Short mmCIF file of C-alpha atoms (C1' of nucleotides) in Angstrom, two decimals:
data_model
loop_
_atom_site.label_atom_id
_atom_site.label_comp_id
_atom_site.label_asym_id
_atom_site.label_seq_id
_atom_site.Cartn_x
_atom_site.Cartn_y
_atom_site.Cartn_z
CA UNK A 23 38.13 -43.98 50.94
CA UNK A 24 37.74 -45.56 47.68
CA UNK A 25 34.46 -47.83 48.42
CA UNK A 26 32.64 -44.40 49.38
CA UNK A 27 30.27 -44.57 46.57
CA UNK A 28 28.95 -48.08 47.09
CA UNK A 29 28.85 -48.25 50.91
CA UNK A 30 28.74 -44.45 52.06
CA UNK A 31 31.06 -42.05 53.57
CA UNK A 32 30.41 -43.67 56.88
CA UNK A 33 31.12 -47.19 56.38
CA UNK A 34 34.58 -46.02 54.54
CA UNK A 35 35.41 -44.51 57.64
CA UNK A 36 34.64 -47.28 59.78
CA UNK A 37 37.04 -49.32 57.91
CA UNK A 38 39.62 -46.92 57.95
CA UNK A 39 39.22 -47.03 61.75
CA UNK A 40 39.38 -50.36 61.97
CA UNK A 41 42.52 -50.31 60.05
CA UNK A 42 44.08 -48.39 62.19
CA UNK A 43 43.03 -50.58 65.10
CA UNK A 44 43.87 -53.98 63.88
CA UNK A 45 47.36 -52.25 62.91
CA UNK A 46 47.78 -51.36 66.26
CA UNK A 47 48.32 -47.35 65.31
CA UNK A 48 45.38 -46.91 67.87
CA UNK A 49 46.15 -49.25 71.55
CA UNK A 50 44.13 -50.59 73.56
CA UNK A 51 42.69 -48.10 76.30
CA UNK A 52 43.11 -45.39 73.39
CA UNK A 53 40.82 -42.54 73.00
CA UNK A 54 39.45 -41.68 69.63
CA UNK A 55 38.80 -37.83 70.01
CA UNK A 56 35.82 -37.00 67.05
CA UNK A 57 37.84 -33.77 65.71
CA UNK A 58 40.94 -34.81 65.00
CA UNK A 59 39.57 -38.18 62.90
CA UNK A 60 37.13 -35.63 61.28
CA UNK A 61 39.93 -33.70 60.23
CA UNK A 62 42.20 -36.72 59.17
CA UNK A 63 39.57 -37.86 56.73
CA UNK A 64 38.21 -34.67 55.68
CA UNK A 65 34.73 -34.83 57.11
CA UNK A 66 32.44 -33.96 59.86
CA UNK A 67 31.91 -35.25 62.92
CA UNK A 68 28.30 -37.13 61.70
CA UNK A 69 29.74 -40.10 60.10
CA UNK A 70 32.90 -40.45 62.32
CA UNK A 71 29.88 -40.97 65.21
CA UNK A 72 28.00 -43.66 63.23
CA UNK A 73 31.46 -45.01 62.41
CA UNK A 74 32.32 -45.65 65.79
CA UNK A 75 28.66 -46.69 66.27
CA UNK A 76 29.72 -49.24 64.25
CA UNK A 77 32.58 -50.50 65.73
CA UNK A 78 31.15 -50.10 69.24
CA UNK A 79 28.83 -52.88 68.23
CA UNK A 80 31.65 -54.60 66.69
CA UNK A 81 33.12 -55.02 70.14
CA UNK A 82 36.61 -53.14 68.39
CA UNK A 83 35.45 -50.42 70.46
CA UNK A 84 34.14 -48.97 73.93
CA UNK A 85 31.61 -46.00 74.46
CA UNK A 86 31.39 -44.00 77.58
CA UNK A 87 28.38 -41.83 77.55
CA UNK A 88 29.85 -38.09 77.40
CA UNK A 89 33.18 -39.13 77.18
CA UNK A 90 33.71 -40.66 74.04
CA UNK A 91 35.24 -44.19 72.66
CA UNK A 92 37.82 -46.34 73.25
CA UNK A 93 39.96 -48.86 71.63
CA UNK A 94 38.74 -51.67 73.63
CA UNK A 95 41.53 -53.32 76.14
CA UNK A 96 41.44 -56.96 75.99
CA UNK A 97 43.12 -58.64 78.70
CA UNK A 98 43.91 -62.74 78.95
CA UNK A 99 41.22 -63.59 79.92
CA UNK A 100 39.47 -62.60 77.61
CA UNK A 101 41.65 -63.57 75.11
CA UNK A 102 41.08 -67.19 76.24
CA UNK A 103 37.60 -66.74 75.90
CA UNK A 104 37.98 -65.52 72.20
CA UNK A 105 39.77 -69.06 71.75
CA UNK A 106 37.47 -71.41 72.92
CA UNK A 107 34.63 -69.88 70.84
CA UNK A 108 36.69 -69.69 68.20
CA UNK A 109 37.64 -73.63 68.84
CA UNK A 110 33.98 -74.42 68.31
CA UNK A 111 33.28 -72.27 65.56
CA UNK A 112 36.23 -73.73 63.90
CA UNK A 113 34.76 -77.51 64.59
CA UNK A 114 31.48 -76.27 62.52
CA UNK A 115 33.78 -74.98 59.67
CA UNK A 116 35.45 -77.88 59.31
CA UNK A 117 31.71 -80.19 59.51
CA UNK A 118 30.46 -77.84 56.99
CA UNK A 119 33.75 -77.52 54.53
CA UNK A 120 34.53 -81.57 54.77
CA UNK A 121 30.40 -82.04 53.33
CA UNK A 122 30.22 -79.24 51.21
CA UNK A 123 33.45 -78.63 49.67
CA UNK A 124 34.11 -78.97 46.17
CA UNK A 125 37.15 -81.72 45.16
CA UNK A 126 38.76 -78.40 43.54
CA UNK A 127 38.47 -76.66 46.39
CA UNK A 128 40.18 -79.45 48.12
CA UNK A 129 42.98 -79.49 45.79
CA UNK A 130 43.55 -75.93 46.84
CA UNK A 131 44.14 -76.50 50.22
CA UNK A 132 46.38 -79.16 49.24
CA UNK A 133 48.31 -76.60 47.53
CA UNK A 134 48.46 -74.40 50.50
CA UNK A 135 49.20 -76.60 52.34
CA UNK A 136 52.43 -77.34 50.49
CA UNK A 137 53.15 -73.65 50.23
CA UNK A 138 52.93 -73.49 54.15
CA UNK A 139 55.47 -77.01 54.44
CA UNK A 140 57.74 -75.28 52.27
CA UNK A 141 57.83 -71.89 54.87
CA UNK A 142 58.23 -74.28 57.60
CA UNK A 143 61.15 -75.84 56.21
CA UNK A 144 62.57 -72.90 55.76
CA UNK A 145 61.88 -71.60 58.42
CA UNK A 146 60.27 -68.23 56.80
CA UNK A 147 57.34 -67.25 59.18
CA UNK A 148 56.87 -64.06 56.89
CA UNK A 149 55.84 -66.84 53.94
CA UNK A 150 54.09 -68.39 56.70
CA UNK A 151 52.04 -66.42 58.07
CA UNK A 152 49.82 -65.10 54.76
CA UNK A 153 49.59 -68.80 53.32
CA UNK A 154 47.69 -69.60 57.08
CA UNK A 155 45.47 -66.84 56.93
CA UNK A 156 44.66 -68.27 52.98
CA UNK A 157 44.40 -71.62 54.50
CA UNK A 158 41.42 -70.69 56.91
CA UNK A 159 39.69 -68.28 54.62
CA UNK A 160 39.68 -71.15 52.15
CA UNK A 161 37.85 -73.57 54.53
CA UNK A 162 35.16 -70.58 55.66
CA UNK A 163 34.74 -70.31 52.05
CA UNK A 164 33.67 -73.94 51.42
CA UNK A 165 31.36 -74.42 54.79
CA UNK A 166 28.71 -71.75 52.48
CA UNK A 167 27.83 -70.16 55.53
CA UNK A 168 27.56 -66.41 55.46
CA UNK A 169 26.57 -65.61 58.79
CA UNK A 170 29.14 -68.48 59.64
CA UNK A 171 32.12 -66.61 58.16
CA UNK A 172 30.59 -62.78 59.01
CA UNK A 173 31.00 -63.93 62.84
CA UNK A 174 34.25 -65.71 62.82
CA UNK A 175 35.86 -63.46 60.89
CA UNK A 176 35.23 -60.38 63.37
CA UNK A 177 36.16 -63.13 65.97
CA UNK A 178 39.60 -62.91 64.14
CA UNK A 179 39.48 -59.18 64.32
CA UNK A 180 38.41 -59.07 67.88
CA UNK A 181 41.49 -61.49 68.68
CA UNK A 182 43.79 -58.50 67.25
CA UNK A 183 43.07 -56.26 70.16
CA UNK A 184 45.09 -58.83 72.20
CA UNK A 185 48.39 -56.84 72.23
CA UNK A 186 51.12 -59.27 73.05
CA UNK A 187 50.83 -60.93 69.91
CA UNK A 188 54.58 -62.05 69.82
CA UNK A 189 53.36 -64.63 72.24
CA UNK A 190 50.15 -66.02 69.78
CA UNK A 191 52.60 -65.81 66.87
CA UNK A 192 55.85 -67.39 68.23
CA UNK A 193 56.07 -70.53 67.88
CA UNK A 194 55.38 -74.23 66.21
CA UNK A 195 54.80 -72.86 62.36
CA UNK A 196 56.29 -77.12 62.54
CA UNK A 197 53.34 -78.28 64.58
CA UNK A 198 50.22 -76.18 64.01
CA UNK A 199 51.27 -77.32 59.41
CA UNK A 200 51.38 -81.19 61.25
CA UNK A 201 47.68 -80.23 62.83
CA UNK A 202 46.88 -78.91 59.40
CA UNK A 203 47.76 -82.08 57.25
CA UNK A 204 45.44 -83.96 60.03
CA UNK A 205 42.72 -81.81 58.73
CA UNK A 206 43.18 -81.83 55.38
CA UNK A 207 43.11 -85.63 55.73
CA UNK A 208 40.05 -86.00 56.79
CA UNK A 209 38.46 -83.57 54.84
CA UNK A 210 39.56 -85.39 51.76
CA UNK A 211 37.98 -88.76 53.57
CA UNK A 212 35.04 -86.41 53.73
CA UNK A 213 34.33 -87.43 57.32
CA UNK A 214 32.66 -83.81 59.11
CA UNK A 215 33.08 -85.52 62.14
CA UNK A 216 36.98 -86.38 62.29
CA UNK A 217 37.52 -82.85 60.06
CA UNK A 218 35.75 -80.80 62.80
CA UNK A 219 37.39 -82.58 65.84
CA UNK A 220 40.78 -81.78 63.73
CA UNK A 221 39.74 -77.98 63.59
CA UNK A 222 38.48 -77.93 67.09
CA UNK A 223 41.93 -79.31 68.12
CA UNK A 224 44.24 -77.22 66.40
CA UNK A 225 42.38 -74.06 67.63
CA UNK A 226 42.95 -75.27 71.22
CA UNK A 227 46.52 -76.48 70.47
CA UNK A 228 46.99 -72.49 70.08
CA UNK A 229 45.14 -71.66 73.11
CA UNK A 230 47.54 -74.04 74.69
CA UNK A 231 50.56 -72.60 73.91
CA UNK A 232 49.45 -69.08 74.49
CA UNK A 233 48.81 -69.94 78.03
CA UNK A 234 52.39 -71.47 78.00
CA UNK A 235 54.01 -68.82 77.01
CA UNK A 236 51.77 -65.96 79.24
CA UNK A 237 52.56 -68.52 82.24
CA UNK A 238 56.72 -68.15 81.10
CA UNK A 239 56.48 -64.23 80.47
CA UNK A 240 54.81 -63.85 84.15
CA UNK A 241 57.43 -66.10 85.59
CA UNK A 242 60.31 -63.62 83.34
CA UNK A 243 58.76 -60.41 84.81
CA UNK A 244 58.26 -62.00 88.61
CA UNK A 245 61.91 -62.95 88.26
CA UNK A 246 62.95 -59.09 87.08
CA UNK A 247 60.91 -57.38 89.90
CA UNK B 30 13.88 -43.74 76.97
CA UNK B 31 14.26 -44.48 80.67
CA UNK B 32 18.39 -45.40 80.04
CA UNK B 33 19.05 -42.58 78.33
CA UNK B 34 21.24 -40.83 81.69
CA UNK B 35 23.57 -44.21 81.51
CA UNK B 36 23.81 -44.88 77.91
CA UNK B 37 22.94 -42.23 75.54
CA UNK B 38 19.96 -41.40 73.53
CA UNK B 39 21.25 -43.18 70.20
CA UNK B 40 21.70 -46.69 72.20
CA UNK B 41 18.04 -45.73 73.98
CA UNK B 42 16.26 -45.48 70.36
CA UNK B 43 18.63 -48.36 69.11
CA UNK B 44 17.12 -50.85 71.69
CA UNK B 45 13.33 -49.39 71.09
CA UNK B 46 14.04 -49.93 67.13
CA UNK B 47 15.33 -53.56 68.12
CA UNK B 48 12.59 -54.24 70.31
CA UNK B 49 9.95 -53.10 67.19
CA UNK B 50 11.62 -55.27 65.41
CA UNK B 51 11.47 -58.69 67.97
CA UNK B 52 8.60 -57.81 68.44
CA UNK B 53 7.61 -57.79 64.63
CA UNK B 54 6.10 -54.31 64.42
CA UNK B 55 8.75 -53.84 62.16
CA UNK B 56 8.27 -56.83 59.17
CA UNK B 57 11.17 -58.63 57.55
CA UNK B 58 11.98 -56.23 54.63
CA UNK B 59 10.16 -53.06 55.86
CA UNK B 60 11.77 -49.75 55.22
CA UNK B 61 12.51 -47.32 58.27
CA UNK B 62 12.01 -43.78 57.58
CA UNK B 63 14.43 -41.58 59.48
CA UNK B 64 11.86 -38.44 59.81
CA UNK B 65 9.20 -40.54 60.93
CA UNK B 66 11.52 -42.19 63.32
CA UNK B 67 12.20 -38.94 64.85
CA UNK B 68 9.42 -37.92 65.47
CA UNK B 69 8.20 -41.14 67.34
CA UNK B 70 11.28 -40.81 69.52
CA UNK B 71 10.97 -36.86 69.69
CA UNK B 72 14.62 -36.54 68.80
CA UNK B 73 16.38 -35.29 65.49
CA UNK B 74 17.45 -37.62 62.86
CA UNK B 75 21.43 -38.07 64.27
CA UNK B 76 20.53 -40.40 67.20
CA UNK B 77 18.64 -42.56 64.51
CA UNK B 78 21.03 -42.51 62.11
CA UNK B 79 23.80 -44.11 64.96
CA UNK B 80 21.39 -46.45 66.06
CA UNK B 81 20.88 -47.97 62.70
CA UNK B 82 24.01 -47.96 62.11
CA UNK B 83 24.65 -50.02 65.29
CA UNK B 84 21.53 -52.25 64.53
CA UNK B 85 23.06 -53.20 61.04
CA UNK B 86 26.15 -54.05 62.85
CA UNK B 87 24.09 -56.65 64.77
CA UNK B 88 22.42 -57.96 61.55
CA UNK B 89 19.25 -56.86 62.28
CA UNK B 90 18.69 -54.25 59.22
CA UNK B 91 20.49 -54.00 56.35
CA UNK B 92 21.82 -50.71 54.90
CA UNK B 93 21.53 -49.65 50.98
CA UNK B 94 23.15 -46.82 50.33
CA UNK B 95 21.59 -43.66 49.40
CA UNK B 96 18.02 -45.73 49.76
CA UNK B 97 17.70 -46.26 53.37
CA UNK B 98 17.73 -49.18 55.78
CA UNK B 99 15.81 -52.39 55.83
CA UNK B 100 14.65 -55.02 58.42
CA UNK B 101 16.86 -57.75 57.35
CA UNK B 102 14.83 -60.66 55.59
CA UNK B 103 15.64 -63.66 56.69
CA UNK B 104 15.06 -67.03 54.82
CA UNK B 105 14.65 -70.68 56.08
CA UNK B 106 19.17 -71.61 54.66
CA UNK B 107 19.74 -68.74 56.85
CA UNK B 108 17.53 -69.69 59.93
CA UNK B 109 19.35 -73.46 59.59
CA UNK B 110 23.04 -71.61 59.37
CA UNK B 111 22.16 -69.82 62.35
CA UNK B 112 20.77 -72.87 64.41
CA UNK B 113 24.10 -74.93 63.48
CA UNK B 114 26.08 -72.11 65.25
CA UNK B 115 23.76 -71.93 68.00
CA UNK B 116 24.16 -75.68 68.73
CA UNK B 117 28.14 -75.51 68.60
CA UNK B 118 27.95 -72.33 70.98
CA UNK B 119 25.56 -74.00 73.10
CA UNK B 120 28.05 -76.86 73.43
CA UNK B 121 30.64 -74.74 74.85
CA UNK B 122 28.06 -73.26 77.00
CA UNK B 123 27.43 -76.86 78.73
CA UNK B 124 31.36 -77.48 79.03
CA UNK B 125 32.13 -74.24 80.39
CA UNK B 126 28.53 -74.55 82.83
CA UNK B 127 29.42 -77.97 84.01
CA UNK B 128 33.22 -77.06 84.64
CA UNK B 129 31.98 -73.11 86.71
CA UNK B 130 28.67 -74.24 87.76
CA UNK B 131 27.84 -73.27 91.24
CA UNK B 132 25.44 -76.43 93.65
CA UNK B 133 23.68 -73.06 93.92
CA UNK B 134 23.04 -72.40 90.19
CA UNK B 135 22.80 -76.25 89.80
CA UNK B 136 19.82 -76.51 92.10
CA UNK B 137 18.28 -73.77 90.60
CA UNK B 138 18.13 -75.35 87.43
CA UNK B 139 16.41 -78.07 88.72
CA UNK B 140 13.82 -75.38 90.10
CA UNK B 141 13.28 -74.24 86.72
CA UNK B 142 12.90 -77.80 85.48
CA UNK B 143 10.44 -78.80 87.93
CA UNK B 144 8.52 -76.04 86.68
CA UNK B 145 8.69 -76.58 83.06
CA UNK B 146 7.42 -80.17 83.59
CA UNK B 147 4.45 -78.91 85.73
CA UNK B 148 3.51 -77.05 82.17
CA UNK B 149 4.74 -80.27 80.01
CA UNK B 150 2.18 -81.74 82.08
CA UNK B 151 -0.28 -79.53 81.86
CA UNK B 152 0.34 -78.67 78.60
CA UNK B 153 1.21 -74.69 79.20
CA UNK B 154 2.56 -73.43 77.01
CA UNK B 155 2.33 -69.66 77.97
CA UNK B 156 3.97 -70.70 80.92
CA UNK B 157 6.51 -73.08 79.29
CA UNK B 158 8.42 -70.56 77.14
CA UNK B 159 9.67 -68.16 79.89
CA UNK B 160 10.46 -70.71 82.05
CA UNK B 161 12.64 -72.16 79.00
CA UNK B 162 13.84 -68.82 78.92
CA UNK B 163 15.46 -69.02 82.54
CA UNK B 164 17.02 -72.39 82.17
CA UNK B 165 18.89 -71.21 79.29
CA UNK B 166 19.61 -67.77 80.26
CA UNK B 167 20.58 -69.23 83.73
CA UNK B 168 22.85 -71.89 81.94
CA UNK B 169 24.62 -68.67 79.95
CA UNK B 170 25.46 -67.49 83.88
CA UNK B 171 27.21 -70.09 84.16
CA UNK B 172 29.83 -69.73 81.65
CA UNK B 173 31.28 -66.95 83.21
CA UNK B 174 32.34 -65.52 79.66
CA UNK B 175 30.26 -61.90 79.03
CA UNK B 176 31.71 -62.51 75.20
CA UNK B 177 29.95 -65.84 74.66
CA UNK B 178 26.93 -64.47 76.32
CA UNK B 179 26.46 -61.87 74.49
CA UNK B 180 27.00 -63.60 71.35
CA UNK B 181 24.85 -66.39 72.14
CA UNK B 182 21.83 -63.62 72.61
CA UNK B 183 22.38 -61.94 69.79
CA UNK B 184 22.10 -65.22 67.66
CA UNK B 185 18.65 -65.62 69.61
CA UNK B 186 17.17 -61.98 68.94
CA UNK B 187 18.45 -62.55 64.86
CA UNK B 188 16.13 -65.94 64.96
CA UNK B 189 13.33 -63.40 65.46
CA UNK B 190 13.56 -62.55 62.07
CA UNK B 191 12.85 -65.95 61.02
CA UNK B 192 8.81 -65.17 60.63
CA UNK B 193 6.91 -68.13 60.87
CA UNK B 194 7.27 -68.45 64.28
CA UNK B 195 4.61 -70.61 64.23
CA UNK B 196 6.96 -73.44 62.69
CA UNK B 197 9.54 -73.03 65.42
CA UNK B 198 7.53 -72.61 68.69
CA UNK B 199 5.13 -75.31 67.99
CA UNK B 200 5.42 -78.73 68.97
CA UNK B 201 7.60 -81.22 71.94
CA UNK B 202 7.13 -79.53 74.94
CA UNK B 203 7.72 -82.85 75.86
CA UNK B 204 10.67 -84.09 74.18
CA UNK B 205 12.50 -80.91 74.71
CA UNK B 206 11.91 -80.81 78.83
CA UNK B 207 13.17 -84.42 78.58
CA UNK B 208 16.42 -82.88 76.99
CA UNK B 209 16.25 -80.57 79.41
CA UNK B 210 16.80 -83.50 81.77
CA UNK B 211 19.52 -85.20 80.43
CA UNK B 212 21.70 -81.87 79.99
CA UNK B 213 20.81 -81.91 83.97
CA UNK B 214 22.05 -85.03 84.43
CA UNK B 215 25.24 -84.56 82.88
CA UNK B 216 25.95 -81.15 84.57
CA UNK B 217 25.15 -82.88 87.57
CA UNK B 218 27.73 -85.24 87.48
CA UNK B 219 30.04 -82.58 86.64
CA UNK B 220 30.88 -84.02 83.20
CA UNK B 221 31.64 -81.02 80.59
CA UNK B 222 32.07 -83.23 77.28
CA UNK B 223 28.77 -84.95 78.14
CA UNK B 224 26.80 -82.01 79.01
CA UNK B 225 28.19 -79.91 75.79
CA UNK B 226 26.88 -82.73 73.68
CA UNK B 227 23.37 -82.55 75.15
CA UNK B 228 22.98 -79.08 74.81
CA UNK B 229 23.97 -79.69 71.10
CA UNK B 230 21.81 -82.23 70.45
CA UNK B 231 18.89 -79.76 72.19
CA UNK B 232 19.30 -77.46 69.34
CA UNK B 233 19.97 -80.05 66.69
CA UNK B 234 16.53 -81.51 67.53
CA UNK B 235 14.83 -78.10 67.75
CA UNK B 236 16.47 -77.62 64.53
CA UNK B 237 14.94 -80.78 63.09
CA UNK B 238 11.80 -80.63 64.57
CA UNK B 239 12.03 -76.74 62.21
CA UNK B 240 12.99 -78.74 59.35
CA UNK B 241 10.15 -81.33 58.97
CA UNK B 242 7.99 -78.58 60.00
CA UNK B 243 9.26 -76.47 56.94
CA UNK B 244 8.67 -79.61 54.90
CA UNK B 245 5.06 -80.34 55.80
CA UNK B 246 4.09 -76.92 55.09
CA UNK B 247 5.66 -76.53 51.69
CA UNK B 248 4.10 -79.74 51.21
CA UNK B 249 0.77 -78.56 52.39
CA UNK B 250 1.07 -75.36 50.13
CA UNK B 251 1.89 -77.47 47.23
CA UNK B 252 -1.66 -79.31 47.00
CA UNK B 253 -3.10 -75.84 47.41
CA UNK B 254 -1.84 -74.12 44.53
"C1'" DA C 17 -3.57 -47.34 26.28
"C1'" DT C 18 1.39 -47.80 27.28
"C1'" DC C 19 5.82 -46.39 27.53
"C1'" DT C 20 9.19 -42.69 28.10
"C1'" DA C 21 10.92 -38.19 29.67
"C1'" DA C 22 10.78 -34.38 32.53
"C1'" DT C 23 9.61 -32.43 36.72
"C1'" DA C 24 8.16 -32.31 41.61
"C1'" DA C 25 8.15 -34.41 46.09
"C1'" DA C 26 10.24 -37.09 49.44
"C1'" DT C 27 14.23 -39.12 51.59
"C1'" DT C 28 18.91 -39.81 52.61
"C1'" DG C 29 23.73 -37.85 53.28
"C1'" DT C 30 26.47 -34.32 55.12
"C1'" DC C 31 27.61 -30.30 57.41
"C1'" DG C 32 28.25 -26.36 60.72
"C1'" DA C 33 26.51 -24.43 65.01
"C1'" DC C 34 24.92 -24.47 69.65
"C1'" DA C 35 24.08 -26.72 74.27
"C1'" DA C 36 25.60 -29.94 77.78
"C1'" DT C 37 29.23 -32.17 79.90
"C1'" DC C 38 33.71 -33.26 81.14
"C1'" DT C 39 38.81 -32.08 81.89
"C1'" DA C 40 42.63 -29.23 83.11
"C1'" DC C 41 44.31 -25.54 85.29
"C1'" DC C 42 44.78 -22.05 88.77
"C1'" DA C 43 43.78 -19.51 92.93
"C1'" DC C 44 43.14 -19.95 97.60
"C1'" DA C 45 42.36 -21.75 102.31
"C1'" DG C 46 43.87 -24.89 105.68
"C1'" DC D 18 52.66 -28.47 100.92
"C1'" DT D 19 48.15 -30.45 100.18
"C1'" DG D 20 43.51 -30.35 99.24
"C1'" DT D 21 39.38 -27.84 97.64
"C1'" DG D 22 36.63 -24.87 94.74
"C1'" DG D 23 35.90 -22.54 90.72
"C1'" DT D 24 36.69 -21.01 86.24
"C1'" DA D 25 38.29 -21.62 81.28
"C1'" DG D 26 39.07 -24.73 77.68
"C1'" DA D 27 38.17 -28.78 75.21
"C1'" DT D 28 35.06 -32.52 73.84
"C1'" DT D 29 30.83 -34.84 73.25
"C1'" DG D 30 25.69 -34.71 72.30
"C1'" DT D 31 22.06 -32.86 69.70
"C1'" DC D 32 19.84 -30.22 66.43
"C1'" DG D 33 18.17 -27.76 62.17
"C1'" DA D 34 19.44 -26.68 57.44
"C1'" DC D 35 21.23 -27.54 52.96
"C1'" DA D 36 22.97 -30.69 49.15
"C1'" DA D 37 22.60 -35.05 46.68
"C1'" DT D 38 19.98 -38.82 45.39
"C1'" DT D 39 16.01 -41.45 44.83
"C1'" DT D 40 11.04 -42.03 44.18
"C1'" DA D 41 6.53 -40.47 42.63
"C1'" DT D 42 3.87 -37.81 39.41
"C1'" DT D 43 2.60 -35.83 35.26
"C1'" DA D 44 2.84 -34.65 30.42
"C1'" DG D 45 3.65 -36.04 25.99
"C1'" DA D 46 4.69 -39.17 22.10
"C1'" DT D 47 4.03 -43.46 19.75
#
DNA sequence: ATCTAATAAATTGTCGACAATCTACCACAG
DNA sequence: CTGTGGTAGATTGTCGACAATTTATTAGAT
């Protein structure tokens, strides 16, 4: 609740909401009851309703006239859906970075990149898994594009209400750092075209193996049954 | 206020606010006063406090705190940004219309087509733009995917803001109908790549065509001052 | 006349209370 | 025992009022 004086009591709250959404604190199908988070944050019930306003429109959330909001359930589907936009949003970052990218802000990535090789070797997906994140936001921060990283970011938070996330985690730190050099290469040729196509393809890569691994857990559970 | 049973009063007020604001009742940088709101809408100042909120979750106004919200302004880098996502969306809106396309919703997009070259030909356009409308809203159908849909519109509704409409409407019936037929084509043959890359070119051109237009008139004001 | 300071008006931010609606529970008939 | 109806409790929806902040106005000094 720090940020209260230079966004408003509301928009504190909304990000203390979504905290405890992208944590997972609050599941899927949840109900937020307006009391209770009044009383957790020490306010009334006005700005934990434009809050979830908010979030509503941020697709974190569902409303149900006179019965109140919902941590949104996101199902496979869906999920998959999330992927391929993201695949093609990723394919713009990676035109935009590779042309307007400074050579320092290559160098970075370079450096990343190394930091990530080095969790790979080691096997260390907790080192891992920060370094990626710094990876991405590195790129969205050379395309220049606000409205570019606003909307792929909350595509990033949307993914998060996909609760089985063992399944987009595990797995092939080895290959999705191999898809990264590929990108990295051809940013530093500075071709858009070849960078974006990298992008595009190491968003889908994912995709792919999440659909692997739902298509294995089905086939555990079928077996169990 | 007819949708207030199903949805609430704040999302009622929140689509008449959006819809003063498409409609550009509501300029690019205006203030909206809360009691004057209200009043218009006969309700208290809650419901318009929520549906701002929700509305600056969209991107179409823009909060300062303690001062009030804004209609967002939106300049000619931002108006490019957002076309450059709009063509990469609209490219996975061709793949995924191609791949789920119904022969039903195929043949009606050739319905729509014929139309919109009756008023190429007769150079209509009050009857052009609608029917451009349905061909693209009837291509977003197609997807199947309610996320991309609805993230595709709300791209649309934030070009609105771009005010000099003038610049983007005008010109090409022409050129873009004959677009319009090669995107056809290539959803025709059931071919996803190809019709993904028409569909981006559509909006590159469009984008272009916005460009030059930009450039003309800045050149325009230039010998005037 | 112009700039600054103080004050008044207007506007936003927040709250508590009441009305409308939904949910859970219990009595009762079949 | 099961299903139905009704009542009590809990929760959301809306409102009007007060506090905090900003904006406009006015008076005064340079």
């Amino acid at each position: 609740m720090s940020d209260f004086l230079t966004t408003g009591l509301s928009t504190a709250v909304q990000k203390k909401i979504e905290e405890l959404v992208l944590q997972g604190k609050l599941q899927g199908g949840d109900k937020l009851n307006e009391v209770e988070l009044a009383e957790m944050f020490g306010t009334s019930r006005g700005p934990i309703r434009e809050a979830c306003k908010g979030l509503v429109q941020a697709g974190l959330l569902t409303a149900v006239p006179n019965r109140g909001v919902f941590v949104r359930k996101m199902d496979v589907r869906e999920a998959l859906e999330v992927y391929d936009i993201r695949a093609f949003l990723d394919q713009l970052i990676g035109q935009l970075a590779a042309t307007h990218g400074t050579a320092q802000q290559i160098r970075e990535l370079w450096d990343i990149h190394a930091r990530l090789d080095k969790a790979v070797r080691a096997d260390d997906f907790e080192a891992y898994y920060p370094e990626n994140l710094s990876f991405h936001e590195k790129l969205l921060a050379m395309t220049g594009s606000e409205r570019l990283t606003q909307m792929y970011l909350a595509l990033v938070k949307e993914l998060h209400l996909f609760r089985r996330k063992g399944l987009i985690q595990q797995g092939s730190m080895d290959v999705s750092n191999a898809e990264h050099a590929l990108i990295l290469e051809a940013i530093s040729q500075r071709d858009p075209v070849k960078t974006g196509l990298a992008m595009r393809n190491h968003v889908m890569t994912a995709k792919q193996r999440l659909v692997t691994a739902i298509e294995l857990q089905s086939v555990g559970e079928g077996l169990q049954s």
